[in-house]
Coordinates of C-alpha atoms and ligand atoms in Angstrom, one line a residue:
M1138 CA 13.2 13.8 21.0
E1139 CA 11.1 15.9 18.7
A1140 CA 7.4 16.5 19.5
A1141 CA 5.2 13.6 18.6
V1142 CA 2.4 14.3 16.1
P1143 CA -1.1 15.0 17.6
E1144 CA -3.9 12.5 17.5
P1145 CA -5.9 12.8 14.3
R1146 CA -8.7 15.3 14.4
F1147 CA -10.9 12.9 12.4
R1148 CA -10.5 9.2 12.2
S1149 CA -13.2 8.4 9.7
L1150 CA -15.2 9.8 6.8
A1151 CA -18.4 9.1 8.9
A1152 CA -17.1 11.4 11.6
V1153 CA -16.2 14.1 9.0
R1154 CA -19.6 13.9 7.4
A1155 CA -21.4 14.0 10.8
A1156 CA -19.6 17.3 11.5
L1157 CA -20.4 18.6 8.1
A1158 CA -24.1 17.7 8.5
A1159 CA -24.2 19.4 11.9
G1160 CA -22.7 22.6 10.5
R1161 CA -19.7 22.3 12.8
L1162 CA -17.3 21.9 9.9
T1163 CA -16.8 23.1 6.3
V1164 CA -14.8 21.3 3.7
E1165 CA -12.6 24.3 3.4
A1166 CA -11.8 24.2 7.2
L1167 CA -11.1 20.5 6.9
V1168 CA -8.6 21.1 4.0
R1169 CA -7.0 24.0 5.9
H1170 CA -6.6 21.7 8.9
Y1171 CA -4.7 19.2 6.8
L1172 CA -2.6 21.9 5.1
D1173 CA -1.7 23.2 8.5
R1174 CA -0.6 19.7 9.6
I1175 CA 1.5 19.4 6.5
A1176 CA 3.0 22.8 7.1
A1177 CA 3.9 21.8 10.6
D1178 CA 5.5 18.5 10.1
N1179 CA 6.3 17.9 6.4
E1180 CA 9.8 19.3 6.6
R1181 CA 11.0 16.9 9.3
L1182 CA 9.0 13.8 8.2
N1183 CA 9.4 14.3 4.4
V1184 CA 6.0 12.9 3.5
F1185 CA 4.5 15.1 0.7
V1186 CA 6.6 15.6 -2.4
E1187 CA 4.0 18.0 -3.7
V1188 CA 1.0 19.7 -2.1
F1189 CA -1.9 20.8 -4.3
S1190 CA -3.0 23.6 -1.9
D1191 CA -4.8 26.0 -4.3
E1192 CA -6.5 23.2 -6.1
A1193 CA -7.7 21.5 -3.0
L1194 CA -9.0 24.7 -1.5
A1195 CA -10.8 25.7 -4.6
K1196 CA -12.5 22.3 -4.7
A1197 CA -13.4 22.5 -1.0
R1198 CA -15.1 25.9 -1.5
A1199 CA -17.1 24.6 -4.5
L1200 CA -18.2 21.7 -2.3
D1201 CA -19.1 24.0 0.5
D1202 CA -21.3 26.0 -1.9
R1203 CA -23.1 22.9 -3.0
L1204 CA -23.5 21.7 0.6
A1205 CA -24.9 25.1 1.7
R1206 CA -27.4 25.1 -1.2
E1207 CA -28.5 21.5 -1.4
G1208 CA -27.1 19.5 1.6
L1209 CA -25.2 16.3 1.9
E1210 CA -27.6 14.4 -0.4
A1211 CA -26.4 16.6 -3.4
V1212 CA -22.7 15.8 -3.1
G1213 CA -20.8 12.6 -3.8
R1214 CA -20.2 9.8 -1.4
L1215 CA -16.6 11.0 -0.8
C1216 CA -17.4 14.6 -0.1
G1217 CA -15.2 15.2 3.0
M1218 CA -12.6 12.6 2.0
V1219 CA -9.3 14.3 1.8
L1220 CA -6.7 12.0 0.2
S1221 CA -3.0 11.8 -0.6
V1222 CA -1.8 9.6 -3.4
K1223 CA 1.4 7.7 -3.8
D1224 CA 3.8 9.1 -6.4
V1225 CA 3.1 6.2 -8.8
L1226 CA -0.5 7.1 -9.7
C1227 CA -1.3 9.3 -12.6
L1228 CA -3.3 12.4 -12.1
R1229 CA -3.9 14.3 -15.3
D1230 CA -1.7 17.5 -15.7
H1231 CA 0.1 16.7 -12.5
Q1232 CA 3.6 15.4 -12.1
V1233 CA 4.2 11.8 -11.4
T1234 CA 7.8 10.5 -10.9
A1235 CA 7.7 7.2 -9.0
A1236 CA 10.2 9.0 -6.7
S1237 CA 12.8 8.6 -9.5
R1238 CA 15.0 11.1 -11.1
I1239 CA 14.3 9.5 -14.5
L1240 CA 10.7 10.8 -14.4
E1241 CA 11.7 14.3 -13.3
G1242 CA 9.4 16.8 -14.9
F1243 CA 7.0 14.3 -16.3
H1244 CA 3.3 15.2 -16.3
S1245 CA 0.5 12.7 -16.6
L1246 CA -1.6 12.7 -19.7
Y1247 CA -4.6 11.1 -18.1
T1248 CA -5.9 10.1 -14.6
A1249 CA -5.7 6.6 -13.2
T1250 CA -9.1 4.9 -13.4
A1251 CA -9.1 4.3 -9.7
L1252 CA -8.5 8.0 -8.9
E1253 CA -11.0 9.1 -11.6
R1254 CA -13.7 7.1 -9.8
L1255 CA -12.8 8.7 -6.4
L1256 CA -12.8 12.2 -7.9
A1257 CA -16.2 11.5 -9.4
E1258 CA -17.5 11.0 -5.9
D1259 CA -16.1 14.4 -4.8
A1260 CA -12.9 13.2 -3.0
I1261 CA -10.2 15.8 -2.7
I1262 CA -6.6 15.0 -3.5
I1263 CA -4.4 17.2 -1.4
G1264 CA -1.0 16.1 -2.8
R1265 CA 1.3 13.3 -3.8
V1266 CA 3.4 11.5 -1.3
N1267 CA 6.8 9.9 -1.2
C1268 CA 7.6 6.2 -1.8
D1269 CA 10.5 4.0 -2.7
E1270 CA 11.7 4.5 -6.3
F1271 CA 9.3 2.6 -8.6
A1272 CA 7.8 1.1 -5.5
M1273 CA 10.9 -1.1 -5.0
G1274 CA 11.7 -1.2 -1.3
S1275 CA 10.4 -1.7 2.2
S1276 CA 11.5 1.5 3.9
T1277 CA 10.9 4.5 1.7
E1278 CA 14.6 5.2 1.7
N1279 CA 15.1 4.4 -2.0
S1280 CA 13.6 7.8 -3.0
H1281 CA 15.0 10.5 -5.2
Y1282 CA 13.4 12.9 -2.6
G1283 CA 15.2 11.4 0.4
P1284 CA 13.7 9.1 3.1
T1285 CA 10.4 9.6 4.8
R1286 CA 10.4 9.2 8.6
N1287 CA 8.1 7.3 10.9
A1288 CA 6.0 9.8 13.0
A1289 CA 6.1 7.3 15.9
E1290 CA 9.9 7.7 16.1
P1291 CA 11.4 9.9 13.4
E1292 CA 14.8 8.1 13.6
R1293 CA 13.0 5.0 12.2
V1294 CA 11.7 4.1 8.8
P1295 CA 7.9 4.1 8.1
G1296 CA 8.1 0.9 6.0
G1297 CA 7.6 0.9 2.3
S1298 CA 7.2 1.3 -0.4
S1299 CA 4.0 3.3 0.4
G1300 CA 5.8 5.0 3.4
G1301 CA 4.6 8.5 2.5
S1302 CA 1.0 7.3 2.4
A1303 CA 1.3 5.6 5.8
V1304 CA 2.9 8.6 7.5
A1305 CA 0.4 11.0 5.8
V1306 CA -2.4 9.2 7.5
Q1307 CA -0.5 8.5 10.8
A1308 CA 0.5 12.2 11.1
D1309 CA -3.0 13.5 10.3
M1310 CA -2.0 15.2 7.0
C1311 CA -5.0 13.7 5.2
L1312 CA -7.8 11.3 6.1
A1313 CA -6.7 8.4 3.8
S1314 CA -4.1 7.6 1.2
I1315 CA -4.0 5.6 -2.0
G1316 CA -1.0 3.4 -2.4
S1317 CA 0.1 0.3 -4.3
D1318 CA 1.1 -3.1 -3.1
T1319 CA 3.2 -5.5 -5.2
G1320 CA 4.7 -7.5 -2.3
G1321 CA 3.5 -5.7 0.8
S1322 CA 3.9 -2.0 0.1
V1323 CA 0.6 -1.1 1.6
R1324 CA 0.3 -3.6 4.5
Q1325 CA 3.9 -3.3 5.8
P1326 CA 4.0 0.5 6.1
A1327 CA 0.5 0.5 7.5
A1328 CA 1.8 -1.9 10.2
F1329 CA 4.9 0.2 10.8
C1330 CA 2.8 3.3 11.3
G1331 CA -0.3 2.0 13.1
V1332 CA -2.9 2.4 10.4
V1333 CA -5.1 0.0 8.4
G1334 CA -3.7 -1.2 5.1
L1335 CA -5.8 -3.1 2.5
K1336 CA -4.6 -4.9 -0.5
P1337 CA -7.5 -6.1 -2.6
T1338 CA -7.6 -9.2 -4.8
Y1339 CA -5.4 -9.0 -7.9
G1340 CA -7.6 -7.6 -10.6
R1341 CA -10.2 -6.1 -8.3
I1342 CA -9.1 -2.5 -9.1
S1343 CA -7.9 -1.4 -12.5
R1344 CA -4.2 -0.8 -12.8
H1345 CA -4.7 1.7 -15.6
G1346 CA -2.7 4.8 -14.6
L1347 CA -0.6 3.0 -12.0
L1348 CA 3.1 3.0 -13.0
A1349 CA 4.0 -0.6 -13.4
Y1350 CA 6.5 -2.4 -11.3
A1351 CA 5.6 -6.1 -11.6
S1352 CA 2.3 -6.3 -13.6
S1353 CA 1.2 -9.7 -12.4
F1354 CA 1.6 -8.6 -8.8
D1355 CA 0.7 -4.9 -8.7
Q1356 CA -2.5 -3.8 -7.0
I1357 CA -3.8 -0.5 -5.8
G1358 CA -4.6 -0.4 -2.0
T1359 CA -5.6 2.0 0.7
L1360 CA -4.2 3.3 4.0
T1361 CA -6.8 4.5 6.4
H1362 CA -7.6 4.7 10.1
T1363 CA -10.8 2.6 9.8
V1364 CA -11.8 -0.6 8.0
A1365 CA -15.0 1.2 7.0
D1366 CA -13.1 3.8 5.0
A1367 CA -11.0 1.1 3.4
A1368 CA -14.2 -0.7 2.4
L1369 CA -15.8 2.4 0.9
L1370 CA -12.8 3.4 -1.1
L1371 CA -12.5 -0.1 -2.4
E1372 CA -16.1 -0.2 -3.4
L1373 CA -15.7 3.0 -5.3
M1374 CA -12.4 2.2 -7.1
A1375 CA -13.2 -1.4 -8.0
G1376 CA -14.9 -2.9 -11.0
P1377 CA -14.2 -3.6 -14.7
D1378 CA -12.3 -1.1 -16.8
A1379 CA -11.8 -1.2 -20.5
Y1380 CA -8.2 0.0 -20.1
D1381 CA -7.1 -2.9 -18.0
A1382 CA -7.7 -6.4 -19.4
T1383 CA -6.6 -8.0 -16.1
C1384 CA -9.3 -6.1 -14.2
S1385 CA -12.0 -8.5 -13.1
A1386 CA -15.6 -8.2 -14.5
R1387 CA -17.0 -9.6 -11.2
P1388 CA -19.7 -7.4 -9.7
V1389 CA -18.5 -5.2 -6.9
P1390 CA -20.4 -5.8 -3.6
P1391 CA -21.5 -2.7 -1.6
F1392 CA -18.4 -3.0 0.6
G1393 CA -19.0 0.4 2.1
E1394 CA -22.4 -0.4 3.4
S1395 CA -22.2 -4.0 4.5
L1396 CA -19.9 -4.0 7.5
K1397 CA -22.6 -3.9 10.1
G1398 CA -24.1 -7.0 11.7
E1399 CA -23.0 -10.0 13.5
V1400 CA -19.7 -11.6 12.4
P1401 CA -20.0 -15.4 12.4
P1402 CA -17.2 -17.4 14.1
A1403 CA -14.3 -17.6 11.6
R1404 CA -12.1 -20.5 10.8
I1405 CA -8.6 -19.1 10.9
A1406 CA -5.4 -20.9 9.9
W1407 CA -2.0 -20.0 11.1
F1408 CA 1.3 -21.3 9.8
P1409 CA 3.8 -22.7 12.4
E1410 CA 6.5 -22.1 9.8
A1411 CA 5.7 -18.4 10.1
L1412 CA 5.4 -18.1 13.8
D1413 CA 8.4 -20.3 14.5
H1414 CA 10.5 -18.5 11.9
P1415 CA 14.0 -17.6 13.3
G1416 CA 13.7 -14.1 11.7
L1417 CA 10.6 -13.2 13.7
D1418 CA 11.2 -10.8 16.5
A1419 CA 10.3 -12.6 19.8
R1420 CA 8.2 -9.7 21.0
I1421 CA 6.1 -9.6 17.8
R1422 CA 5.7 -13.4 18.1
Q1423 CA 4.4 -12.9 21.6
Q1424 CA 2.0 -10.2 20.6
T1425 CA 0.7 -12.3 17.8
T1426 CA 0.1 -15.5 19.8
D1427 CA -1.6 -13.4 22.5
Y1428 CA -3.8 -11.8 19.8
L1429 CA -4.7 -15.2 18.3
E1430 CA -5.5 -16.4 21.7
R1431 CA -7.9 -13.5 22.2
L1432 CA -9.6 -14.4 18.9
R1433 CA -10.1 -17.9 20.1
G1434 CA -11.6 -16.5 23.3
Q1435 CA -14.1 -14.6 21.2
G1436 CA -15.3 -17.8 19.7
H1437 CA -13.2 -18.0 16.5
Q1438 CA -11.6 -21.3 15.5
L1439 CA -7.8 -21.3 15.2
E1440 CA -5.8 -24.1 13.8
P1441 CA -2.1 -24.6 12.9
V1442 CA -1.6 -25.6 9.3
S1443 CA 1.7 -26.5 8.0
F1444 CA 2.9 -24.4 5.0
E1445 CA 6.2 -25.9 3.9
L1446 CA 6.4 -23.5 0.9
L1447 CA 7.1 -20.5 3.1
E1448 CA 10.8 -20.6 2.6
Y1449 CA 10.3 -20.3 -1.2
V1450 CA 8.1 -17.2 -1.2
V1451 CA 10.7 -14.5 -1.0
P1452 CA 13.0 -16.1 -3.6
A1453 CA 10.1 -16.7 -6.0
Y1454 CA 8.8 -13.2 -5.5
Y1455 CA 12.2 -11.6 -6.2
V1456 CA 12.9 -13.7 -9.3
L1457 CA 9.4 -13.0 -10.8
T1458 CA 9.1 -9.4 -9.9
T1459 CA 12.5 -8.4 -11.0
A1460 CA 11.9 -10.2 -14.3
E1461 CA 8.7 -8.2 -14.8
A1462 CA 10.4 -5.0 -13.7
S1463 CA 13.3 -5.3 -16.1
S1464 CA 10.7 -5.5 -18.9
N1465 CA 8.4 -2.8 -17.5
L1466 CA 11.2 -0.3 -16.9
S1467 CA 12.8 -0.6 -20.3
R1468 CA 10.4 2.1 -21.5
Y1469 CA 12.4 4.7 -19.5
D1470 CA 15.0 5.4 -22.0
G1471 CA 15.4 9.2 -22.0
V1472 CA 13.5 9.5 -25.2
R1473 CA 9.8 9.3 -24.3
Y1474 CA 9.4 10.2 -20.6
G1475 CA 10.8 12.6 -18.1
W1476 CA 14.5 13.2 -17.6
R1477 CA 17.2 12.9 -20.3
H1478 CA 20.9 13.2 -19.6
P1479 CA 21.8 16.7 -20.6
E1480 CA 25.3 15.8 -22.0
A1481 CA 24.4 12.7 -24.0
R1482 CA 25.3 13.1 -27.6
T1483 CA 24.6 9.8 -29.4
V1484 CA 21.6 7.5 -29.2
E1485 CA 23.6 5.0 -27.3
E1486 CA 24.7 7.7 -24.8
V1487 CA 21.1 8.9 -24.3
Y1488 CA 20.1 5.4 -23.2
T1489 CA 23.1 4.5 -21.1
R1490 CA 23.8 7.8 -19.4
T1491 CA 20.1 8.5 -18.8
R1492 CA 19.5 5.1 -17.3
T1493 CA 22.8 5.0 -15.4
E1494 CA 22.2 8.3 -13.7
G1495 CA 18.4 8.4 -13.8
F1496 CA 17.8 5.2 -11.8
G1497 CA 18.9 4.7 -8.2
A1498 CA 21.0 1.7 -7.0
E1499 CA 18.1 -0.5 -5.9
V1500 CA 16.2 -0.1 -9.2
K1501 CA 19.4 -0.9 -11.2
R1502 CA 20.0 -3.9 -9.0
R1503 CA 16.6 -5.2 -9.8
I1504 CA 16.7 -4.5 -13.5
M1505 CA 20.0 -6.4 -13.8
L1506 CA 18.7 -9.3 -11.7
G1507 CA 15.6 -9.4 -13.8
A1508 CA 17.5 -9.4 -17.0
F1509 CA 19.7 -12.1 -15.7
V1510 CA 16.9 -14.5 -14.7
L1511 CA 15.3 -14.0 -18.1
S1512 CA 18.5 -14.5 -20.1
A1513 CA 18.5 -17.4 -22.5
G1514 CA 20.9 -19.7 -20.6
Y1515 CA 19.2 -19.3 -17.2
Y1516 CA 15.6 -18.7 -18.1
E1517 CA 14.4 -22.2 -17.1
A1518 CA 16.7 -22.5 -14.0
Y1519 CA 15.3 -19.3 -12.5
Y1520 CA 12.3 -17.7 -14.1
G1521 CA 10.7 -21.0 -15.2
R1522 CA 11.2 -22.6 -11.8
A1523 CA 9.9 -19.6 -9.9
Q1524 CA 6.7 -19.7 -12.1
K1525 CA 6.3 -23.3 -11.0
V1526 CA 6.7 -22.4 -7.4
R1527 CA 4.1 -19.7 -7.8
R1528 CA 1.7 -22.3 -9.3
L1529 CA 2.3 -24.7 -6.3
I1530 CA 1.7 -21.9 -3.9
V1531 CA -1.6 -20.9 -5.6
E1532 CA -2.8 -24.5 -5.6
R1533 CA -1.8 -25.1 -2.0
L1534 CA -3.7 -22.0 -0.9
Q1535 CA -6.8 -22.9 -3.0
A1536 CA -6.9 -26.2 -1.1
L1537 CA -6.4 -24.4 2.3
F1538 CA -9.3 -22.0 1.6
R1539 CA -11.7 -24.8 1.2
D1540 CA -11.4 -25.4 4.9
F1541 CA -10.6 -22.0 6.3
D1542 CA -11.9 -18.4 6.0
F1543 CA -8.6 -16.6 6.7
V1544 CA -4.9 -17.0 7.3
A1545 CA -3.4 -14.9 10.1
M1546 CA 0.2 -13.9 10.5
P1547 CA 2.1 -10.8 11.5
A1548 CA 2.5 -8.1 8.8
S1549 CA 6.3 -7.9 9.4
P1550 CA 8.8 -10.1 11.2
V1551 CA 10.7 -7.0 12.5
L1552 CA 10.0 -3.6 14.0
P1553 CA 10.6 -0.5 12.0
W1554 CA 14.4 -0.3 11.8
R1555 CA 16.6 2.8 12.1
L1556 CA 17.1 4.9 9.0
G1557 CA 20.1 3.6 7.1
E1558 CA 20.4 0.4 9.1
L1559 CA 19.7 -2.0 6.2
Q1560 CA 20.7 0.2 3.3
D1561 CA 23.8 -1.9 2.6
D1562 CA 22.1 -5.2 3.2
P1563 CA 19.4 -5.6 0.5
V1564 CA 19.0 -9.3 1.2
S1565 CA 18.0 -8.7 4.8
M1566 CA 15.5 -6.1 3.6
Y1567 CA 14.1 -8.6 1.1
L1568 CA 13.7 -11.3 3.8
A1569 CA 11.6 -8.9 5.8
D1570 CA 9.0 -9.2 3.1
I1571 CA 8.4 -12.9 4.1
Y1572 CA 4.8 -12.4 5.4
T1573 CA 3.5 -10.1 2.8
V1574 CA 4.6 -11.4 -0.6
L1575 CA 2.5 -14.5 -0.3
A1576 CA -0.8 -12.6 -0.9
N1577 CA 0.7 -11.1 -4.1
L1578 CA 2.1 -14.4 -5.4
A1579 CA -1.4 -15.9 -5.1
G1580 CA -3.4 -12.7 -5.8
L1581 CA -5.2 -12.8 -2.5
P1582 CA -6.9 -9.9 -0.7
A1583 CA -5.1 -9.1 2.6
I1584 CA -5.4 -6.5 5.3
A1585 CA -3.1 -5.3 8.0
L1586 CA -4.5 -4.0 11.2
P1587 CA -2.9 -2.3 14.2
M1588 CA -2.2 -5.0 16.8
G1589 CA -0.5 -2.9 19.5
R1590 CA 2.9 -1.5 20.2
V1591 CA 6.3 -2.9 21.1
D1592 CA 8.7 -0.4 22.7
G1593 CA 6.4 2.4 21.5
L1594 CA 6.5 1.2 17.9
P1595 CA 3.4 0.1 16.1
V1596 CA 3.0 -3.6 15.0
G1597 CA 0.4 -5.0 12.7
I1598 CA -1.5 -8.3 12.3
Q1599 CA -2.4 -9.5 8.9
F1600 CA -5.3 -11.5 7.6
M1601 CA -5.6 -13.0 4.1
A1602 CA -8.7 -14.5 2.4
A1603 CA -9.5 -16.4 -0.8
P1604 CA -9.6 -14.3 -4.0
F1605 CA -12.6 -11.9 -4.2
R1606 CA -13.6 -12.6 -0.5
E1607 CA -13.0 -9.0 0.5
M1608 CA -16.5 -8.7 1.9
E1609 CA -15.9 -11.4 4.5
L1610 CA -12.4 -10.1 5.2
L1611 CA -13.6 -6.5 5.7
R1612 CA -16.4 -7.5 8.0
F1613 CA -14.2 -9.7 10.1
A1614 CA -11.5 -7.0 10.2
D1615 CA -14.0 -4.3 11.2
S1616 CA -15.2 -6.4 14.1
L1617 CA -11.6 -6.5 15.3
N1618 CA -10.4 -3.0 14.7
E1619 CA -12.2 -1.5 17.8
R1620 CA -10.1 1.6 17.9
G1621 CA -10.9 2.3 14.3
R1622 CA -14.6 1.9 14.9
E1623 CA -14.5 4.3 17.9
G1624 CA -13.6 7.0 15.4
V1625 CA -17.2 6.9 14.0
S1626 CA -18.8 7.7 17.3
E1627 CA -19.6 11.3 18.2
G1628 CA -17.3 11.4 21.3
A1629 CA -14.1 10.7 19.4
M1630 CA -14.9 13.1 16.7
E1631 CA -13.0 16.3 17.3
Ligands
LIG406 N1 9.2 -4.6 -0.3 C1 8.8 -5.3 -1.5 C2 9.7 -5.0 -2.6 O1 10.7 -4.3 -2.4 C3 7.4 -4.9 -1.9 C4 7.3 -3.6 -2.7 C5 5.9 -3.3 -3.1 O2 4.9 -3.9 -2.7 N2 5.8 -2.4 -4.1 O3 9.6 -5.4 -3.7

């Protein structure tokens, strides 16, 4: 087997900043470290689709100058945060393609609000990373750039659709990554790669500059080693934005600073339908029940709560998201953005040949499915009913969160599969989303944390909370993610 990737040099921004403050590190040396890691492993793992080397180094040097002159107080809160971004987020004058041929050569005209806010705090974006085409998939195999590989075992998938983001963090090619989560695309790859994946409440972070897949589900999220870094990135990206009317005007708590302190005993629900599900790998079930038992031992209250709607979540999700996708993706017509079929002669040919050859198989499958469920004769039978299911789910969870703080379940029912294993079986791949789509259907915040390993492969536990309860969720998660917190201490620093 090929050499495993080394342990990350830094596991948290706090550790980076301590090293900067002590004069043991410069931002330039940090960026060079990540560039070296990318040079060493990107070819075999296929993580970055573009590296912004010169730009990142220039920024690093400018920051080092300011640090030398004025110290850490003079720089932004993210000085030392080296990020990668999923290829669905716009960064002005840089390419963005959603890992699709149809956007080949397209350059962003503006920067996504979330990224703008991170850059304003002196984060450095080191490159853009691979994902499933238009974020449709659970394995990062549906990419125009070819599949990304899991660094834990390169014959296996890293999960998806933010698989490039997960491996970039896992393989120490950056400190954190910004992804997007429509049905689990941050949490599931985080679980497959042994990192922390946070999907905030729908509307917490502006979607302006995020290429749309299913607009009433999409939310930007983070992949990090620590909960503290997820909290800080969330705090800085969140908050109202005139460019996104669905972005909440609620005040943003100081997530990044409020993790310390005692965590009160939590009331945690778990669904027997989820843990008894026939599709759940027995080893993951065992790990999960052991984990929940440990939580009980720590004084948290755990209770089984029946959730009969679980069998409807995947069908409802795929009806609604494909409907939204068929509408959102109609803008890629060969006229306005990116790639146009070079031999198309007539208007009709421009549309059909560009879309036929510009989109991959999975994206076309979803556009057709979405167009079908929205078509006049079937609208009520599929789209209308799925909307009703969504409403029932939302109401059921609202009632549940009156009595509980969190819902716990695995992030995925299966271990990372082998590359190609499910490529001809889309339905099996859809069913593997059973534990993650719920949070998107109901707009809830959810976090995936490393729970351990099965046969050397990472597995993740997931917690969901009521809308806008990120503070409670992050505090609780931070108290559990011991390995992540170690990264802040001096000993684990370099
Ligand atoms: N795997 C899910 C899907 O294929 C989720 C994708 C996502 O969250 N972007 O739709």
